[in-house]
PDB file of C-alpha atoms in Angstrom:
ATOM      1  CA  UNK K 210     111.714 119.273 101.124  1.00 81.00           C
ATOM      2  CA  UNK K 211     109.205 116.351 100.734  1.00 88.00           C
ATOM      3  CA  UNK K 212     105.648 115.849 101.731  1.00 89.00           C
ATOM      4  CA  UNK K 213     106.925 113.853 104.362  1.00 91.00           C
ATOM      5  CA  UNK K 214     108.743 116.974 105.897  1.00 94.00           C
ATOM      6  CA  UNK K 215     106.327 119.483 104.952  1.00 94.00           C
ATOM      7  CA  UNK K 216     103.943 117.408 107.490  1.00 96.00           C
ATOM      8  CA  UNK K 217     106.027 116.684 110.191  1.00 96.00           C
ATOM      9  CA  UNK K 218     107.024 120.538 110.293  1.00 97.00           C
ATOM     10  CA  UNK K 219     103.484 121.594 110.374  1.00 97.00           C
ATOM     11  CA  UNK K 220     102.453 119.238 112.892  1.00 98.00           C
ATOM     12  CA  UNK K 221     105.557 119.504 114.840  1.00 97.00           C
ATOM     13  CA  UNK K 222     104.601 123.348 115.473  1.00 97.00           C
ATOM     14  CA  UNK K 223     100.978 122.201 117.569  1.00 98.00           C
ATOM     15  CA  UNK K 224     103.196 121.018 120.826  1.00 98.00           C
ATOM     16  CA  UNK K 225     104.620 124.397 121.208  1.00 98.00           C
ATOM     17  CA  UNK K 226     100.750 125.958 120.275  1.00 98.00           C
ATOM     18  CA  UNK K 227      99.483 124.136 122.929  1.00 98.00           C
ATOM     19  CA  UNK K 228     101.425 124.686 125.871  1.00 98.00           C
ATOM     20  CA  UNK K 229     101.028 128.458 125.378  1.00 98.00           C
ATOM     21  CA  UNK K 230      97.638 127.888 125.291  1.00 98.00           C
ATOM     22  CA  UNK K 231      97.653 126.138 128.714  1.00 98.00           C
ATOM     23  CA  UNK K 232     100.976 126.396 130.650  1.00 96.00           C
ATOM     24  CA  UNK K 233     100.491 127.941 133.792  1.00 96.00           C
ATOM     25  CA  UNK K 234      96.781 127.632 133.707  1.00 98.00           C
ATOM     26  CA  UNK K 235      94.988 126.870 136.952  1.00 97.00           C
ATOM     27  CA  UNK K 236      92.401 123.853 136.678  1.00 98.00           C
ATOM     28  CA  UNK K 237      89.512 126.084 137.495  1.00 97.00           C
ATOM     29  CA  UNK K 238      91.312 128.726 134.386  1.00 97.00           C
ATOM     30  CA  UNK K 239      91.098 125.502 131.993  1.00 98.00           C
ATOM     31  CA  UNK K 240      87.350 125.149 132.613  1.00 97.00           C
ATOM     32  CA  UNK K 241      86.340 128.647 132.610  1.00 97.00           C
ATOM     33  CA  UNK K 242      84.501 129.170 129.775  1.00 95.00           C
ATOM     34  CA  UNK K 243      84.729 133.235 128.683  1.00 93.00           C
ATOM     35  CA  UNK K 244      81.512 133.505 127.679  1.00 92.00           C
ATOM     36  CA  UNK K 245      77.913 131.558 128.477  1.00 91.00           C
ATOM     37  CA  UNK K 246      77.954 128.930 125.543  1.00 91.00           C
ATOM     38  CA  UNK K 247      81.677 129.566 125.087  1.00 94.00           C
ATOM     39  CA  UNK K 248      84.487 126.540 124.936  1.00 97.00           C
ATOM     40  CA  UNK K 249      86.926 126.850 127.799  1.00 98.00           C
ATOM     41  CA  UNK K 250      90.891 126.731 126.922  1.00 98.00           C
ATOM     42  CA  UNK K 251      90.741 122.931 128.391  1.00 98.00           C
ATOM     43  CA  UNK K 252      88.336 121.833 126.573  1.00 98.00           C
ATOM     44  CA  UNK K 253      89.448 122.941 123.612  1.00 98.00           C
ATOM     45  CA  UNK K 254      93.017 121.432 123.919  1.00 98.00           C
ATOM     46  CA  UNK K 255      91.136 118.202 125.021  1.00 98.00           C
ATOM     47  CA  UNK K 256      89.161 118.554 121.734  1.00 98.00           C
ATOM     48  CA  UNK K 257      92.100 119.014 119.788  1.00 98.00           C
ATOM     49  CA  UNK K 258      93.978 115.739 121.372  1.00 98.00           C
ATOM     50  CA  UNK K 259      90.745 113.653 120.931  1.00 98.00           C
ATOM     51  CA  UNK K 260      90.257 114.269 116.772  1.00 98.00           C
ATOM     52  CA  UNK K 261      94.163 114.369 116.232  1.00 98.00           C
ATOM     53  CA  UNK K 262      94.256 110.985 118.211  1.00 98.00           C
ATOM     54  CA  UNK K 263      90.710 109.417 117.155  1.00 98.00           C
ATOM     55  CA  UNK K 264      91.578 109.900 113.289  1.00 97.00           C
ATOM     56  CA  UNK K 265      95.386 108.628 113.570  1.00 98.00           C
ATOM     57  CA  UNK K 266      94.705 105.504 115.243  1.00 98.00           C
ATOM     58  CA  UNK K 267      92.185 105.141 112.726  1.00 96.00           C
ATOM     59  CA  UNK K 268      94.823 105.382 110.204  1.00 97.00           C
ATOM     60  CA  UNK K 269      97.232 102.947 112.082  1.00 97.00           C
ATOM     61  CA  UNK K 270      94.145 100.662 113.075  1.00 96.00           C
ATOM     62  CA  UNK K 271      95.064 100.654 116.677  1.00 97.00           C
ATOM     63  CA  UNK K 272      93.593 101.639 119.769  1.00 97.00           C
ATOM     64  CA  UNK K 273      93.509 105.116 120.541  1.00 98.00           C
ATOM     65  CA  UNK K 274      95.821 106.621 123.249  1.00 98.00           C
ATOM     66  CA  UNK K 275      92.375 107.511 125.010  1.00 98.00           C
ATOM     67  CA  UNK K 276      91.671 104.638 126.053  1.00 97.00           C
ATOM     68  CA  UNK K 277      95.008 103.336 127.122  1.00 93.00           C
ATOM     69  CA  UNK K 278      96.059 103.855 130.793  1.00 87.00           C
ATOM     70  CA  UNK K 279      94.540 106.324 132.563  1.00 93.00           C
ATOM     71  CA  UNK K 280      93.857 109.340 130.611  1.00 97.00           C
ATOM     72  CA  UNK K 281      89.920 109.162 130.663  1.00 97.00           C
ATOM     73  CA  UNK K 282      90.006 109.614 134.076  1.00 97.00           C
ATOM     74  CA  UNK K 283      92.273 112.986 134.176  1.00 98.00           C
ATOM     75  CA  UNK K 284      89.832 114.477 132.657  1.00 98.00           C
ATOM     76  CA  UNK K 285      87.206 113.527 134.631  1.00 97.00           C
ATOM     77  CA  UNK K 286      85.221 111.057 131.912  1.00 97.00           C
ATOM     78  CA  UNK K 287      85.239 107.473 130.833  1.00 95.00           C
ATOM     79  CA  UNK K 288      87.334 106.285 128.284  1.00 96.00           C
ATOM     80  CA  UNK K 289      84.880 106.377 125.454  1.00 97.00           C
ATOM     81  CA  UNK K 290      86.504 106.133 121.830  1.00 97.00           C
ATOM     82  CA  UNK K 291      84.075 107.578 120.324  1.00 97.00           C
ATOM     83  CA  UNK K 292      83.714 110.981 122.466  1.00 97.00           C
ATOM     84  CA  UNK K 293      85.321 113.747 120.836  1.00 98.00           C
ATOM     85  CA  UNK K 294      83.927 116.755 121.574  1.00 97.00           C
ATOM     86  CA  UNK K 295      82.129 116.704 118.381  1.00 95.00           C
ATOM     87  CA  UNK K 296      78.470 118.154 118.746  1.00 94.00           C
ATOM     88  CA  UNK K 297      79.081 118.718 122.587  1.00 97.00           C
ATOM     89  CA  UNK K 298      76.636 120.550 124.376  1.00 95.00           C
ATOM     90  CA  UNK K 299      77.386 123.371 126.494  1.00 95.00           C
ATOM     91  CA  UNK K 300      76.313 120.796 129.309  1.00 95.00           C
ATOM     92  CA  UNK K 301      78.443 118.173 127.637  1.00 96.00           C
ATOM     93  CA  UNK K 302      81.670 120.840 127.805  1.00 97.00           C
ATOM     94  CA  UNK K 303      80.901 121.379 131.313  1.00 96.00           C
ATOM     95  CA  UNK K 304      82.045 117.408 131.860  1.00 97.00           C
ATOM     96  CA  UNK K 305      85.327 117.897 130.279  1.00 98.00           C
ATOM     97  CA  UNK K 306      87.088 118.511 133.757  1.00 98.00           C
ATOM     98  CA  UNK K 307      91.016 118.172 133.109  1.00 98.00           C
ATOM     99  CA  UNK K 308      93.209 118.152 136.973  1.00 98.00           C
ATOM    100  CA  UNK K 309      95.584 120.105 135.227  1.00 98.00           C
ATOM    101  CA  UNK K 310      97.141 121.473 132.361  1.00 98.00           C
ATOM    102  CA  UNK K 311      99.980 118.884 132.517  1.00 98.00           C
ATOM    103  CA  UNK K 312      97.794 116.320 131.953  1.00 98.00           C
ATOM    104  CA  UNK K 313      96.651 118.015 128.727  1.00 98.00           C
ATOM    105  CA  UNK K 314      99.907 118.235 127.808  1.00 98.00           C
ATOM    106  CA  UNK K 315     100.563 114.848 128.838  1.00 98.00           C
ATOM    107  CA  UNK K 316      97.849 113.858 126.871  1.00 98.00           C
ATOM    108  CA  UNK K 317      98.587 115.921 124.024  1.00 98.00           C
ATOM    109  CA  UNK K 318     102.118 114.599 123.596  1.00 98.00           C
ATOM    110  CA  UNK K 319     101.778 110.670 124.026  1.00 98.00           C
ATOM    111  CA  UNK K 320      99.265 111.624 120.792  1.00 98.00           C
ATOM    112  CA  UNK K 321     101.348 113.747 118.482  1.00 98.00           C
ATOM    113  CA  UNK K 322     104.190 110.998 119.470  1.00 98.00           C
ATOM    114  CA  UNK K 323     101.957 108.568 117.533  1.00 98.00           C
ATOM    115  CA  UNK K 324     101.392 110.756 115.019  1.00 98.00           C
ATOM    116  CA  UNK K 325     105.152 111.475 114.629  1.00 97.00           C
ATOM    117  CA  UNK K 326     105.777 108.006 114.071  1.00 97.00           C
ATOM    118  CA  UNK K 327     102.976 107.782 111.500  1.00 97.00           C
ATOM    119  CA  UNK K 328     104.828 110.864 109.850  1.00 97.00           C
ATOM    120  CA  UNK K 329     108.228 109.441 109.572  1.00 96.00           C
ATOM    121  CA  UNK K 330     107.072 106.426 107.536  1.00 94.00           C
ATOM    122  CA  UNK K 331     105.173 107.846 105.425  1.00 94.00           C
ATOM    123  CA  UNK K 332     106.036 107.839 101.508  1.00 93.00           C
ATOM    124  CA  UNK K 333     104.755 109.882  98.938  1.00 91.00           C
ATOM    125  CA  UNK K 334     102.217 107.059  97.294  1.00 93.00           C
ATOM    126  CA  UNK K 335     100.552 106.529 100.516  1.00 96.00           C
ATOM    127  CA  UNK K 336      99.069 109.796 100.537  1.00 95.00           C
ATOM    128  CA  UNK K 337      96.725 108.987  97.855  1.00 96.00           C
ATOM    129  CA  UNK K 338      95.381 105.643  99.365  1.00 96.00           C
ATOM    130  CA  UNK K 339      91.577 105.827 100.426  1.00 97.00           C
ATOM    131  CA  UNK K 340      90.770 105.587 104.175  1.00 96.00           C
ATOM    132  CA  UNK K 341      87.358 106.807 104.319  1.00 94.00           C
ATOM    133  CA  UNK K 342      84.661 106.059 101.386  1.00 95.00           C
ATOM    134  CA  UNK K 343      81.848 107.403 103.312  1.00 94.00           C
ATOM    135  CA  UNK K 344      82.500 110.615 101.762  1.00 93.00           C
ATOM    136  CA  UNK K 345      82.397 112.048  98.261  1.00 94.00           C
ATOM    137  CA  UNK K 346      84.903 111.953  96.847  1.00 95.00           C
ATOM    138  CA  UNK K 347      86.427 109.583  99.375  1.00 96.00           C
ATOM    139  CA  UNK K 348      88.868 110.792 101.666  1.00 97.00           C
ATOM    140  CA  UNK K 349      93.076 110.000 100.815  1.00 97.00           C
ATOM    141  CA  UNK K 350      95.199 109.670 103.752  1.00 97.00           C
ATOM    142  CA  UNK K 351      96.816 112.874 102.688  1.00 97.00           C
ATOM    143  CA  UNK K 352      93.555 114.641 102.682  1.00 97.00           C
ATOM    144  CA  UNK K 353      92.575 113.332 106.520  1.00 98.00           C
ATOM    145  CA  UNK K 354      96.225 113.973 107.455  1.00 98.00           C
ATOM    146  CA  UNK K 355      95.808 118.089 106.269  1.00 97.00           C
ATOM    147  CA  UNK K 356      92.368 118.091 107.742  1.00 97.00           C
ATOM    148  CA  UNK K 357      93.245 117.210 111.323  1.00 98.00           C
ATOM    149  CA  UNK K 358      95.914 119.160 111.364  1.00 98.00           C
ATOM    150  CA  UNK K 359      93.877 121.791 109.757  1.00 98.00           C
ATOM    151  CA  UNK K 360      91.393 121.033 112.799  1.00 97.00           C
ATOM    152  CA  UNK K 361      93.953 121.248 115.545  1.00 98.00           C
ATOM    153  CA  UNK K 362      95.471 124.773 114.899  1.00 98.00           C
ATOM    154  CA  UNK K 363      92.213 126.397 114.596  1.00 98.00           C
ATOM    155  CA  UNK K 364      91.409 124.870 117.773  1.00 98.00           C
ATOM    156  CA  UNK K 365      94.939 125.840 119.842  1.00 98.00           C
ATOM    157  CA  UNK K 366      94.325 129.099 117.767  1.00 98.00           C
ATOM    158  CA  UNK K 367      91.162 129.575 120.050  1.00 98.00           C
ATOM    159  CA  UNK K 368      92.557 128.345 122.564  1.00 98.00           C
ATOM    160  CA  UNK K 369      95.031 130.849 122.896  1.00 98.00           C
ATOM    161  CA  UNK K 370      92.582 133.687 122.447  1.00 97.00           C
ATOM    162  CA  UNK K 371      90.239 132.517 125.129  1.00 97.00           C
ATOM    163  CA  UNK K 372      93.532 132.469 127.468  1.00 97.00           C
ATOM    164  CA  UNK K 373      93.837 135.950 126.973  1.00 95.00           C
ATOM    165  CA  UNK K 374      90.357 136.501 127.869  1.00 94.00           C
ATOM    166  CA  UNK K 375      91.175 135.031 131.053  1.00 91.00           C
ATOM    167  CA  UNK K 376      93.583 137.863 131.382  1.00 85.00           C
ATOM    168  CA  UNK K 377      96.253 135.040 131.704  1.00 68.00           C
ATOM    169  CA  UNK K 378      98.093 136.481 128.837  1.00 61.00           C
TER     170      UNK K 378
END
């Protein structure tokens, strides 16, 4: 198995993550948050989407799924590229307002398609190229691709907990 496979595997296991976390959920469910302060199951799959699809079409240098089409507005909020959920206030949370849990699905899998076909052309060299020097050391594309993926199952690993919360199993 190469690196190549190793990654697609472990990404290709966050679809099946995700709608556990959310199929069946009621929009009101998706925006219940289980505790005061506490991220609700949509807003954490939202999250999720948002870094996975802000940092690969940073990689590809094209224009994030977000802000294609519709999606802003499915979740109640405009199609800002740079709102991810990171640093979100409880108030902030509040906004993220998805109609349903198929459109964080929906969402979710027009993303991990792009990041699928990001996967399947990747080679073994291009893992060490630098995309991001504002760090030290700088960041390799192999290092950003662990780290969102890294990112995205502790998040639909919360996810599913707070669904059980919600005594939705």
């Amino acid at each position: 198995m190469d690196v190549r496979d190793v990654l697609t595997e472990t990404y290709d296991r966050l679809p099946g993550l995700v709608r556990g976390a959310v199929d069946g959920l009621s929009p009101e469910q998706l925006r219940r948050a289980p505790a005061t302060g506490a991220n609700p199951v949509g807003w954490l799959v939202w999250h999720l989407t948002r870094i996975q699809d802000h940092h690969v079409a940073g990689l590809l240098d094209v224009e994030q799924v977000w802000v294609t089409g519709d999606w802003a507005g499915r979740f109640g909020l405009s199609p800002d590229p740079d709102d991810v959920g990171f640093g979100h206030t409880p108030g902030q949370v509040g906004t993220v307002r998805p109609e349903s849990a198929q459109a964080l699905l929906d969402y979710f899998e027009a993303v991990a398609q792009r990041t699928r076909g990001l996967l399947a052309g990747l080679r073994p060299a291009d893992l060490d190229r630098v995309v991001d020097e504002a760090w030290d050391p700088p960041v390799t594309l192999g290092v950003r691709l662990v780290s969102v993926v890294e990112d995205d199952l502790q998040h639909v690993g919360q996810a599913a907990y707070v669904r059980g919360l919600l005594g939705a199993g």
